[in-house]
Coordinates of C-alpha atoms and ligand atoms in Angstrom, one line a residue:
M1 CA 0.0 0.0 0.0
A2 CA 1.1 3.6 -0.6
T3 CA 0.3 6.3 1.9
C4 CA -0.8 9.8 1.1
G5 CA 2.7 10.9 2.2
E6 CA 4.4 8.5 -0.2
V7 CA 2.1 9.5 -3.1
L8 CA 2.9 13.1 -2.4
V9 CA 6.6 12.5 -2.9
R10 CA 5.9 10.7 -6.2
L11 CA 3.7 13.6 -7.4
L12 CA 6.4 16.1 -6.4
E13 CA 8.9 14.1 -8.5
G14 CA 6.4 14.3 -11.4
Y15 CA 6.4 18.1 -11.0
G16 CA 10.1 18.1 -11.4
V17 CA 11.0 18.8 -7.7
E18 CA 14.7 18.0 -7.1
R19 CA 15.2 19.2 -3.5
V20 CA 13.2 19.6 -0.3
F21 CA 14.4 21.7 2.7
G22 CA 13.2 20.8 6.1
I23 CA 13.7 19.7 9.7
P24 CA 11.7 16.5 10.4
G25 CA 9.7 16.1 13.6
V26 CA 7.4 13.4 15.0
H27 CA 4.5 15.0 13.0
T28 CA 6.3 14.8 9.7
V29 CA 8.1 11.5 9.7
E30 CA 5.4 10.2 7.4
L31 CA 6.4 12.7 4.8
Y32 CA 9.9 11.1 4.8
R33 CA 8.7 7.5 4.2
G34 CA 8.7 7.9 0.5
L35 CA 11.7 10.2 0.3
A36 CA 14.6 7.6 0.6
G37 CA 13.5 5.7 -2.6
S38 CA 12.9 8.9 -4.6
S39 CA 15.1 11.2 -6.7
I40 CA 14.5 14.1 -4.4
R41 CA 17.4 15.2 -2.2
H42 CA 16.8 16.5 1.3
I43 CA 18.7 19.5 2.8
T44 CA 18.5 20.1 6.6
P45 CA 18.8 23.7 7.8
R46 CA 19.2 24.6 11.5
H47 CA 16.0 26.5 11.8
E48 CA 12.8 26.5 9.7
Q49 CA 13.4 30.2 8.8
G50 CA 16.6 28.9 7.2
A51 CA 14.6 26.3 5.2
G52 CA 12.3 29.0 3.8
F53 CA 15.2 31.3 2.9
M54 CA 17.1 28.3 1.3
A55 CA 14.0 27.5 -0.8
D56 CA 13.7 31.2 -1.8
G57 CA 17.4 31.4 -2.9
Y58 CA 17.0 28.0 -4.7
A59 CA 13.9 29.3 -6.6
R60 CA 15.7 32.4 -7.7
T61 CA 18.7 30.6 -9.3
R62 CA 16.8 27.5 -10.4
G63 CA 13.7 29.3 -11.8
K64 CA 11.5 26.6 -10.1
P65 CA 9.7 26.6 -6.8
G66 CA 11.7 25.8 -3.6
V67 CA 9.9 23.1 -1.6
C68 CA 9.9 22.7 2.2
F69 CA 8.7 20.0 4.6
I70 CA 7.8 21.6 7.9
I71 CA 6.3 20.4 11.2
T72 CA 3.1 21.8 12.5
G73 CA 3.2 24.6 15.0
P74 CA 6.7 26.0 15.8
G75 CA 8.1 24.9 12.5
M76 CA 5.4 26.8 10.7
T77 CA 5.6 29.9 12.9
N78 CA 9.4 29.8 12.3
I79 CA 9.0 29.7 8.5
T80 CA 6.4 32.5 8.1
T81 CA 9.1 35.2 8.1
A82 CA 10.8 33.5 5.1
M83 CA 7.4 33.2 3.5
G84 CA 6.8 36.9 4.0
Q85 CA 10.0 37.7 2.2
A86 CA 9.1 35.4 -0.7
Y87 CA 5.6 36.8 -0.8
A88 CA 6.9 40.3 -1.0
D89 CA 9.3 39.4 -3.8
S90 CA 6.9 37.1 -5.8
I91 CA 9.1 34.0 -5.3
P92 CA 7.5 30.5 -5.8
M93 CA 7.7 28.3 -2.7
L94 CA 5.7 25.2 -1.7
V95 CA 5.5 24.7 2.0
I96 CA 4.1 21.3 3.0
S97 CA 3.4 20.8 6.7
S98 CA 1.6 18.5 9.0
V99 CA -1.3 19.6 11.2
Q100 CA -3.4 17.9 13.9
S101 CA -5.7 15.1 12.9
R102 CA -9.0 16.1 11.3
S103 CA -11.2 15.4 14.3
Q104 CA -8.9 17.5 16.5
L105 CA -8.5 20.6 14.2
G106 CA -9.2 23.7 16.3
G107 CA -9.8 21.5 19.3
G108 CA -7.7 23.6 21.7
R109 CA -6.8 20.4 23.7
G110 CA -3.2 21.4 24.2
K111 CA -1.9 18.7 21.8
L112 CA 1.8 18.8 20.9
H113 CA 2.5 21.7 18.4
E114 CA -1.1 22.8 18.4
L115 CA -2.1 26.2 17.1
P116 CA -5.7 27.5 17.1
S117 CA -5.6 27.8 13.4
Q118 CA -2.4 27.2 11.6
S119 CA -3.9 27.8 8.2
A120 CA -5.3 31.2 9.2
L121 CA -2.0 32.2 10.6
V122 CA -0.1 31.3 7.4
A123 CA -2.7 32.5 4.8
G124 CA -1.5 36.1 5.1
V125 CA 1.9 35.2 3.5
A126 CA 0.7 32.7 0.9
A127 CA -1.2 32.7 -2.4
F128 CA -3.4 30.2 -0.6
S129 CA -3.2 27.9 2.4
H130 CA -5.1 24.6 2.1
T131 CA -6.0 21.9 4.6
L132 CA -6.0 18.5 2.9
M133 CA -9.2 16.9 4.3
S134 CA -8.7 13.6 2.3
A135 CA -5.9 12.0 0.4
A136 CA -8.1 12.0 -2.7
E137 CA -7.8 15.8 -2.9
L138 CA -4.0 15.7 -3.2
P139 CA -3.6 15.7 -7.0
S140 CA -6.0 18.6 -7.4
V141 CA -4.5 20.8 -4.6
L142 CA -1.0 20.2 -6.0
A143 CA -2.3 21.2 -9.5
R144 CA -3.6 24.4 -8.0
A145 CA -0.2 25.1 -6.4
F146 CA 1.7 24.5 -9.6
A147 CA -0.8 26.6 -11.5
V148 CA 0.1 29.5 -9.3
F149 CA 3.9 28.9 -9.8
Q150 CA 3.5 28.4 -13.6
A151 CA 0.9 30.8 -14.7
A152 CA 0.0 33.4 -11.9
R153 CA 2.1 35.8 -9.9
P154 CA 4.4 33.3 -8.2
R155 CA 4.1 33.3 -4.4
P156 CA 4.3 30.8 -1.5
V157 CA 1.6 28.2 -1.3
H158 CA 1.0 26.2 2.0
I159 CA -0.6 22.8 2.1
E160 CA -1.2 21.3 5.5
I161 CA -1.9 17.6 5.9
P162 CA -3.7 16.3 9.0
L163 CA -1.8 13.5 10.7
D164 CA -4.5 10.9 10.0
V165 CA -4.7 11.9 6.3
L166 CA -0.9 11.6 5.9
V167 CA -1.1 7.9 6.6
E168 CA -4.3 7.3 4.6
N169 CA -4.1 4.7 1.9
A170 CA -3.6 6.5 -1.4
D171 CA -3.1 3.6 -3.8
A172 CA -5.8 5.0 -6.1
L173 CA -3.7 8.0 -6.7
L174 CA -0.5 6.3 -7.8
H175 CA -1.1 7.0 -11.4
S176 CA -2.1 10.7 -11.1
Q177 CA -0.2 12.9 -13.5
P178 CA 1.2 16.4 -13.1
V179 CA -0.8 19.2 -14.7
S180 CA 0.8 22.0 -16.6
V181 CA -0.6 25.4 -17.3
T182 CA 0.6 28.1 -19.7
R183 CA 0.7 31.8 -18.7
A184 CA -1.8 34.3 -20.2
G185 CA -0.7 36.1 -23.3
P186 CA -1.7 39.7 -24.2
A187 CA -4.9 40.8 -25.9
P188 CA -4.0 41.9 -29.4
S189 CA -6.2 45.0 -29.3
A190 CA -4.4 46.3 -26.2
I191 CA -1.0 45.5 -27.8
R192 CA -2.0 47.6 -30.8
Q193 CA -3.0 50.5 -28.6
M194 CA 0.2 50.3 -26.6
A195 CA 2.3 50.0 -29.7
R196 CA 0.7 53.1 -31.2
L197 CA 1.3 55.2 -28.0
L198 CA 4.9 54.0 -27.9
A199 CA 5.4 54.8 -31.6
T200 CA 4.1 58.3 -31.3
A201 CA 6.1 59.0 -28.1
Q202 CA 9.0 61.4 -28.4
R203 CA 10.6 60.4 -25.1
P204 CA 9.6 56.8 -24.2
L205 CA 11.0 55.1 -21.2
I206 CA 10.8 51.6 -19.7
L207 CA 10.6 50.6 -16.0
A208 CA 11.1 46.9 -15.7
G209 CA 10.8 44.8 -12.5
G210 CA 11.6 41.3 -11.3
G211 CA 8.4 40.0 -12.9
A212 CA 9.9 40.7 -16.3
I213 CA 13.3 38.9 -16.0
D214 CA 12.4 36.2 -18.5
A215 CA 11.4 38.9 -21.0
A216 CA 15.0 40.3 -21.0
P217 CA 15.8 39.6 -24.7
A218 CA 12.5 40.9 -26.0
L219 CA 12.6 43.9 -23.8
T220 CA 16.1 44.8 -24.9
R221 CA 15.1 44.7 -28.5
L222 CA 12.0 46.8 -27.7
A223 CA 14.1 49.4 -25.9
E224 CA 16.6 49.5 -28.8
R225 CA 13.9 50.0 -31.4
L226 CA 12.3 52.8 -29.3
N227 CA 15.6 54.3 -28.2
A228 CA 14.0 54.1 -24.7
P229 CA 16.1 54.4 -21.5
V230 CA 15.5 51.5 -19.1
A231 CA 15.4 51.6 -15.3
L232 CA 15.5 48.2 -13.5
T233 CA 14.4 47.3 -10.1
I234 CA 16.8 45.4 -7.8
N235 CA 15.2 42.1 -8.7
A236 CA 15.5 42.9 -12.4
K237 CA 19.2 43.8 -12.3
G238 CA 21.1 42.2 -15.2
M239 CA 18.1 42.3 -17.7
L240 CA 20.2 44.7 -19.7
P241 CA 23.9 44.2 -19.4
G242 CA 25.9 46.8 -17.5
A243 CA 27.4 48.3 -20.5
H244 CA 24.2 48.8 -22.5
P245 CA 23.9 52.4 -23.5
L246 CA 20.2 52.6 -22.7
L247 CA 20.6 51.2 -19.1
I248 CA 19.8 53.8 -16.5
G249 CA 20.5 51.3 -13.7
S250 CA 18.5 51.1 -10.5
T251 CA 18.6 54.7 -9.2
Q252 CA 14.9 55.5 -9.4
S253 CA 15.0 56.8 -5.8
L254 CA 17.5 59.5 -6.8
E255 CA 16.6 63.0 -7.9
A256 CA 18.5 63.1 -11.1
T257 CA 17.0 59.8 -12.3
R258 CA 13.5 61.0 -11.3
E259 CA 14.0 64.0 -13.5
V260 CA 14.6 61.7 -16.5
I261 CA 11.5 59.6 -15.7
E262 CA 9.4 62.8 -15.2
S263 CA 10.5 64.1 -18.6
A264 CA 9.3 60.9 -20.4
D265 CA 6.1 61.3 -22.3
V266 CA 5.2 57.6 -22.4
V267 CA 6.4 55.2 -19.7
L268 CA 6.1 51.4 -20.1
A269 CA 6.1 49.7 -16.7
I270 CA 6.4 46.0 -16.9
G271 CA 6.5 43.3 -14.2
T272 CA 7.1 46.0 -11.5
E273 CA 5.0 47.0 -8.5
L274 CA 6.3 50.6 -8.7
A275 CA 6.8 50.2 -4.9
E276 CA 8.8 51.9 -2.2
T277 CA 12.0 49.8 -1.9
D278 CA 12.8 50.3 -5.6
Y279 CA 11.4 53.7 -6.3
D280 CA 11.6 55.6 -3.0
I281 CA 14.2 53.9 -0.8
T282 CA 14.9 57.0 1.3
F283 CA 11.2 57.4 2.0
Q284 CA 11.0 61.0 0.6
G285 CA 7.9 60.4 -1.5
H286 CA 7.6 62.5 -4.7
F287 CA 8.3 59.7 -7.2
K288 CA 6.2 60.8 -10.2
I289 CA 5.2 59.5 -13.6
P290 CA 3.6 62.5 -15.4
G291 CA 3.7 60.8 -18.8
A292 CA 1.2 58.3 -20.2
L293 CA 1.6 55.1 -18.2
L294 CA 1.3 51.7 -19.8
R295 CA 1.4 48.9 -17.2
I296 CA 1.9 45.2 -18.0
D297 CA 1.6 42.6 -15.2
I298 CA 0.6 39.0 -14.7
D299 CA -1.4 40.1 -11.7
P300 CA -4.5 42.3 -12.4
D301 CA -4.3 44.0 -9.0
Q302 CA -0.7 45.1 -9.7
T303 CA -1.6 46.9 -13.0
V304 CA -3.4 49.5 -10.9
R305 CA -1.7 49.6 -7.5
N306 CA 0.5 52.6 -6.6
F307 CA 0.1 54.3 -10.0
A308 CA -3.1 54.2 -12.0
P309 CA -2.2 53.4 -15.7
T310 CA -3.4 55.1 -18.9
L311 CA -3.6 51.5 -20.2
G312 CA -3.3 48.4 -18.1
L313 CA -2.7 44.9 -19.6
V314 CA -2.7 41.6 -17.8
S315 CA -0.2 39.3 -19.5
D316 CA 3.0 37.3 -19.1
A317 CA 5.8 39.9 -19.5
Q318 CA 7.7 37.9 -22.1
Y319 CA 4.7 37.3 -24.3
A320 CA 3.7 41.0 -24.1
A321 CA 7.2 42.3 -24.8
E322 CA 7.5 40.1 -27.9
A323 CA 4.0 41.1 -29.1
L324 CA 4.8 44.8 -28.6
F325 CA 8.0 44.5 -30.5
D326 CA 6.2 42.7 -33.4
A327 CA 3.4 45.3 -33.4
L328 CA 5.9 48.1 -33.6
A329 CA 7.1 46.7 -37.0
D330 CA 3.8 48.1 -38.4
E331 CA 4.2 51.5 -36.9
V332 CA 6.0 54.6 -38.1
L333 CA 8.1 55.9 -35.1
A334 CA 7.9 59.6 -34.2
T335 CA 11.1 61.5 -34.7
R336 CA 13.1 61.4 -31.5
S337 CA 15.3 64.2 -30.1
E338 CA 19.0 63.2 -30.3
E339 CA 19.2 64.3 -26.7
W340 CA 17.0 61.4 -25.6
G341 CA 17.9 57.7 -25.4
A342 CA 21.5 56.8 -25.0
A343 CA 22.6 60.4 -24.9
R344 CA 20.3 61.2 -22.0
V345 CA 21.4 58.1 -20.2
A346 CA 25.1 58.8 -20.6
E347 CA 24.5 62.4 -19.2
L348 CA 22.6 61.0 -16.2
R349 CA 25.1 58.4 -15.4
T350 CA 28.0 60.8 -15.5
S351 CA 26.3 63.2 -13.2
L352 CA 25.3 60.4 -10.7
E353 CA 28.8 59.0 -10.6
A354 CA 30.3 62.5 -10.0
G355 CA 28.1 62.7 -6.9
W356 CA 28.9 59.4 -5.2
E357 CA 30.2 59.9 -1.7
D358 CA 33.5 58.3 -0.4
A359 CA 31.6 55.5 1.4
T360 CA 29.7 54.7 -1.8
R361 CA 32.9 54.7 -3.8
G362 CA 34.7 52.5 -1.3
Q363 CA 31.9 50.0 -1.1
T364 CA 31.5 49.9 -4.9
L365 CA 35.2 49.2 -5.2
F366 CA 34.7 46.3 -2.8
L367 CA 31.9 44.9 -4.9
Q368 CA 33.9 45.4 -8.2
T369 CA 36.8 43.5 -6.6
V370 CA 34.4 40.6 -5.9
L371 CA 33.1 40.6 -9.5
E372 CA 36.6 40.9 -10.9
A373 CA 37.8 37.9 -8.9
L374 CA 34.6 35.9 -9.5
P375 CA 33.1 37.2 -12.8
D376 CA 30.2 34.7 -12.8
A377 CA 29.3 35.2 -9.1
V378 CA 25.7 35.2 -7.9
I379 CA 25.6 37.8 -5.1
V380 CA 23.0 37.1 -2.5
G381 CA 22.7 40.1 -0.2
D382 CA 21.3 40.9 3.2
S383 CA 20.3 44.4 4.5
T384 CA 23.7 46.0 5.0
Q385 CA 25.8 49.0 3.8
P386 CA 27.5 47.5 0.7
V387 CA 24.2 45.9 -0.4
Y388 CA 22.5 49.3 -0.3
T389 CA 25.4 50.7 -2.3
G390 CA 25.4 47.9 -4.9
N391 CA 21.6 48.3 -5.3
L392 CA 22.4 51.8 -6.5
T393 CA 25.8 51.5 -8.2
L394 CA 26.2 47.9 -9.5
D395 CA 25.1 46.6 -12.8
L396 CA 25.2 42.9 -13.6
D397 CA 25.5 41.2 -17.0
K398 CA 22.7 38.6 -16.5
P399 CA 19.5 38.4 -14.4
R400 CA 19.2 36.2 -11.3
R401 CA 22.7 37.3 -10.2
W402 CA 22.0 40.0 -7.7
F403 CA 19.2 39.8 -5.2
N404 CA 18.8 40.6 -1.5
S405 CA 16.6 41.2 1.4
S406 CA 17.0 45.0 1.4
T407 CA 14.0 45.0 -0.9
G408 CA 10.4 44.2 -0.2
Y409 CA 10.0 42.6 3.3
G410 CA 13.6 43.6 4.3
T411 CA 14.4 40.6 6.5
L412 CA 17.8 40.4 8.3
G413 CA 19.5 37.0 8.2
Y414 CA 18.2 36.1 4.8
A415 CA 21.4 36.1 2.8
L416 CA 23.3 33.2 4.4
P417 CA 20.6 30.5 4.0
A418 CA 19.4 32.0 0.7
A419 CA 23.0 31.7 -0.6
V420 CA 23.0 28.0 0.3
G421 CA 19.8 27.5 -1.7
A422 CA 21.1 29.6 -4.5
W423 CA 24.2 27.5 -4.8
L424 CA 22.1 24.3 -5.0
G425 CA 19.7 25.9 -7.5
S426 CA 22.6 27.0 -9.7
R427 CA 24.0 23.4 -9.7
D428 CA 20.6 21.8 -10.4
A429 CA 20.2 24.3 -13.3
G430 CA 23.5 22.9 -14.7
E431 CA 25.5 26.1 -14.0
S432 CA 28.7 26.5 -12.1
N433 CA 28.4 30.0 -10.7
S434 CA 30.2 30.9 -7.5
V435 CA 27.7 32.1 -4.9
V436 CA 28.6 34.9 -2.6
C437 CA 26.7 35.9 0.5
L438 CA 27.1 39.5 1.4
I439 CA 25.9 40.2 5.0
G440 CA 26.6 42.5 8.0
D441 CA 27.6 41.6 11.5
G442 CA 24.0 42.2 12.7
G443 CA 22.3 40.2 9.9
L444 CA 24.7 37.3 10.2
Q445 CA 23.9 36.8 13.9
F446 CA 20.3 36.1 13.0
T447 CA 21.1 32.9 11.0
L448 CA 24.7 32.2 11.9
S449 CA 23.9 28.5 12.7
E450 CA 23.2 28.0 9.0
L451 CA 27.0 27.9 8.5
A452 CA 26.8 24.4 9.9
S453 CA 24.1 23.5 7.3
A454 CA 26.3 24.9 4.5
V455 CA 29.2 22.7 5.8
E456 CA 26.9 19.6 5.9
A457 CA 25.4 20.3 2.5
R458 CA 28.9 20.8 1.0
T459 CA 28.0 24.1 -0.5
P460 CA 31.1 26.1 -1.1
I461 CA 29.4 29.5 -0.6
I462 CA 31.6 32.5 0.2
V463 CA 30.3 34.6 3.0
L464 CA 31.5 38.1 2.9
L465 CA 31.0 39.6 6.4
W466 CA 30.9 43.4 6.4
N467 CA 31.7 44.1 10.0
N468 CA 31.1 47.6 11.5
Q469 CA 30.3 46.2 15.0
G470 CA 26.6 47.3 15.0
Y471 CA 23.4 48.0 13.4
E472 CA 24.9 50.9 11.5
E473 CA 22.0 51.7 9.2
I474 CA 19.7 52.1 12.2
K475 CA 22.3 54.1 14.1
K476 CA 22.4 56.5 11.2
Y477 CA 18.7 57.0 11.3
M478 CA 18.8 57.7 15.1
V479 CA 21.7 60.1 14.7
N480 CA 20.0 61.9 11.8
R481 CA 16.9 62.4 13.9
A482 CA 18.8 63.5 17.0
I483 CA 17.8 60.4 18.9
E484 CA 20.5 59.1 21.2
P485 CA 21.6 55.8 19.8
I486 CA 20.3 52.9 21.9
G487 CA 20.3 49.2 21.0
V488 CA 22.5 49.6 17.9
D489 CA 26.0 49.1 19.2
I490 CA 25.9 45.4 19.6
Y491 CA 28.4 42.9 20.9
T492 CA 30.0 41.2 18.0
P493 CA 31.7 37.8 18.6
D494 CA 34.9 36.5 17.1
F495 CA 33.3 35.5 13.8
I496 CA 36.4 33.8 12.5
G497 CA 36.6 31.6 15.6
V498 CA 32.8 30.8 15.4
A499 CA 33.0 30.1 11.7
K500 CA 36.0 27.7 12.2
A501 CA 34.2 26.0 15.1
L502 CA 31.3 25.4 12.8
G503 CA 33.5 23.8 10.2
C504 CA 34.1 26.6 7.8
A505 CA 37.4 28.0 6.5
A506 CA 37.6 31.6 7.7
E507 CA 39.9 34.6 7.4
A508 CA 39.9 38.4 7.8
V509 CA 41.1 40.7 4.9
G510 CA 41.8 44.4 4.9
S511 CA 42.7 45.4 1.3
V512 CA 41.8 44.9 -2.3
E513 CA 44.8 42.5 -2.8
Q514 CA 44.0 40.5 0.3
L515 CA 40.3 40.2 -0.7
T516 CA 41.2 39.1 -4.2
A517 CA 43.6 36.4 -2.8
A518 CA 41.0 35.2 -0.3
L519 CA 38.3 35.0 -2.9
H520 CA 40.6 32.9 -5.2
S521 CA 41.4 30.5 -2.3
A522 CA 37.7 30.3 -1.3
S523 CA 36.7 29.4 -4.9
Q524 CA 39.0 26.4 -4.8
R525 CA 37.4 24.9 -1.7
S526 CA 34.7 22.3 -1.6
G527 CA 33.1 23.7 1.5
P528 CA 32.0 27.2 2.7
T529 CA 34.4 30.1 3.6
L530 CA 33.8 33.1 5.7
I531 CA 35.8 36.3 4.8
E532 CA 35.6 39.1 7.3
I533 CA 36.0 42.7 6.1
D534 CA 36.3 45.3 8.8
Q535 CA 34.5 48.4 7.4
A536 CA 36.9 51.0 9.0
Q537 CA 40.0 49.0 8.0
W538 CA 38.7 48.6 4.4
M539 CA 38.0 52.3 4.0
S540 CA 41.3 53.4 5.4
S541 CA 43.2 50.9 3.2
L542 CA 41.8 52.9 0.2
G543 CA 43.7 56.0 1.4
Ligands
LIG601 C1 14.2 40.9 11.2 C2 14.7 42.3 11.2 N1 14.8 42.9 12.4 C3 15.2 44.2 12.4 C4 15.4 44.9 11.2 C5 15.9 46.4 11.2 N2 17.2 46.6 10.7 C6 17.3 46.9 9.4 S1 18.9 47.1 8.9 C7 19.5 46.8 10.5 C8 20.9 46.8 10.8 C9 21.6 45.6 10.4 O1 22.9 45.6 10.8 P1 24.1 44.9 10.0 O2 23.6 43.6 9.4 O3 25.3 44.8 10.8 O4 24.2 45.9 8.8 P2 24.8 47.4 8.9 O5 23.6 48.4 8.8 O6 25.6 47.6 10.1 O7 25.7 47.5 7.6 C10 18.4 46.5 11.3 C11 18.5 46.2 12.8 C12 15.2 44.2 10.0 N3 15.4 44.7 8.8 N4 14.9 42.9 10.0
LIG602 MG1 26.8 46.1 11.1

């Protein structure tokens, strides 16, 4: 006989799942019965938040949902933060958990791991949370989950399986097949209208977000045909390579870039929320789009949130960008001023670069040193100084190579477990990128124990620890508001000693040369390395 738990594992294999992240407990052992004989490999973090962040990093490099097996109660409350980050950044994640037996749901009897309503608690950070009331429902609820991942705005999905359902006989389901759904394409009439508006525009401009990363080739052709400058969100970085003459970068929160966007007469916003962490990171307000606004998004809600469009279109970004490019072949383009397009972008970039402060320059040099030593690196960032800087100053040559928790939900501790997941996802995708975790001394202390998971999973991630002995970003906010700093000068341990004790290679570096040498050695290892950079020492080494 096959149990519901065993059939679940087979169905997940059918959907192409290669890894699950989880910490087993008495309530989930039945999820593991089918795992040993399957092709799915299990990764054990040290905390369920780590499982969620690993699944998130995995999804971003693999381009497939990250899957977690989680115990009911504390396991699920632990993973909700990671689900919140994935929800905010539209990352596909499947969280499968146990829950009390059907007859005891909501019983309040004080059973082990019991919550009043686990599903209600998790529903706020999921596309949906479903309680499987019989094994027979399993194929259809998995089909719903994968329909979200394949064809809707990707987000976490939670399926909880009552303990008695988990062991139900599910022989009848052994031959169920995975279902596949194609994303929606654009309505031809809307494409014609948008193409007409873009063709008559004199100063068109494109704002692209993480929802559009698979549309990179089509969008690049479109931008080139229109001579339209392109601004990318953090999650879209790399859609246009750094040297592309139409690439503005990701500086939408800065005044000079805002002036360019304000002078555009038609703005195409595609796969972007137009939200605070990409367009107003210093919380000043005043981001404006006075031109006609064309919005394309897979999520109908998102075509109208934050900025009402002149025209909104619900579609997959790639299909829409391709259709727009084709439709423009039938249009005569308005004569464009020579001062627009590449010329305007070059002027903007020169003026922005002239204004970077010393700290920004020093941290940019730090990031460039990393990319020179490891040109293919995927850089997974936390919420720390050099990540904020890179968000503004760094351009990548491919998408899925720069992402961090400074955006969206903004969770400290993300980068270490997410880097482990990203390394595994990169390997499962058949790529051989180095994976770098860029994290502060505060952020690292949230998930430091995941260094042990990285050792165990044999992931040779390179953890770059930016140490300034405190929560510097928050200290700055306090000082700027004349609040006496409290709670921000934290005790920082001997990270090198801790990392070594956890089984990692570790060293401290203080200059460009030392960093380059340390990165080269780290990239030769089969396990993780921690490289500590003292902020003050780094800045003074630059003279
Ligand atoms: C879970 C969580 N708690 C608190 C914060 C608030 N917060 C944002 S940045 C920051 C400082 C982080 O310190 P560190 O990682 O050392 O980076 P630094 O600012 O010093 O470069 C804090 C406490 C947060 N973003 N997430
Ligand atoms: Mg710090």
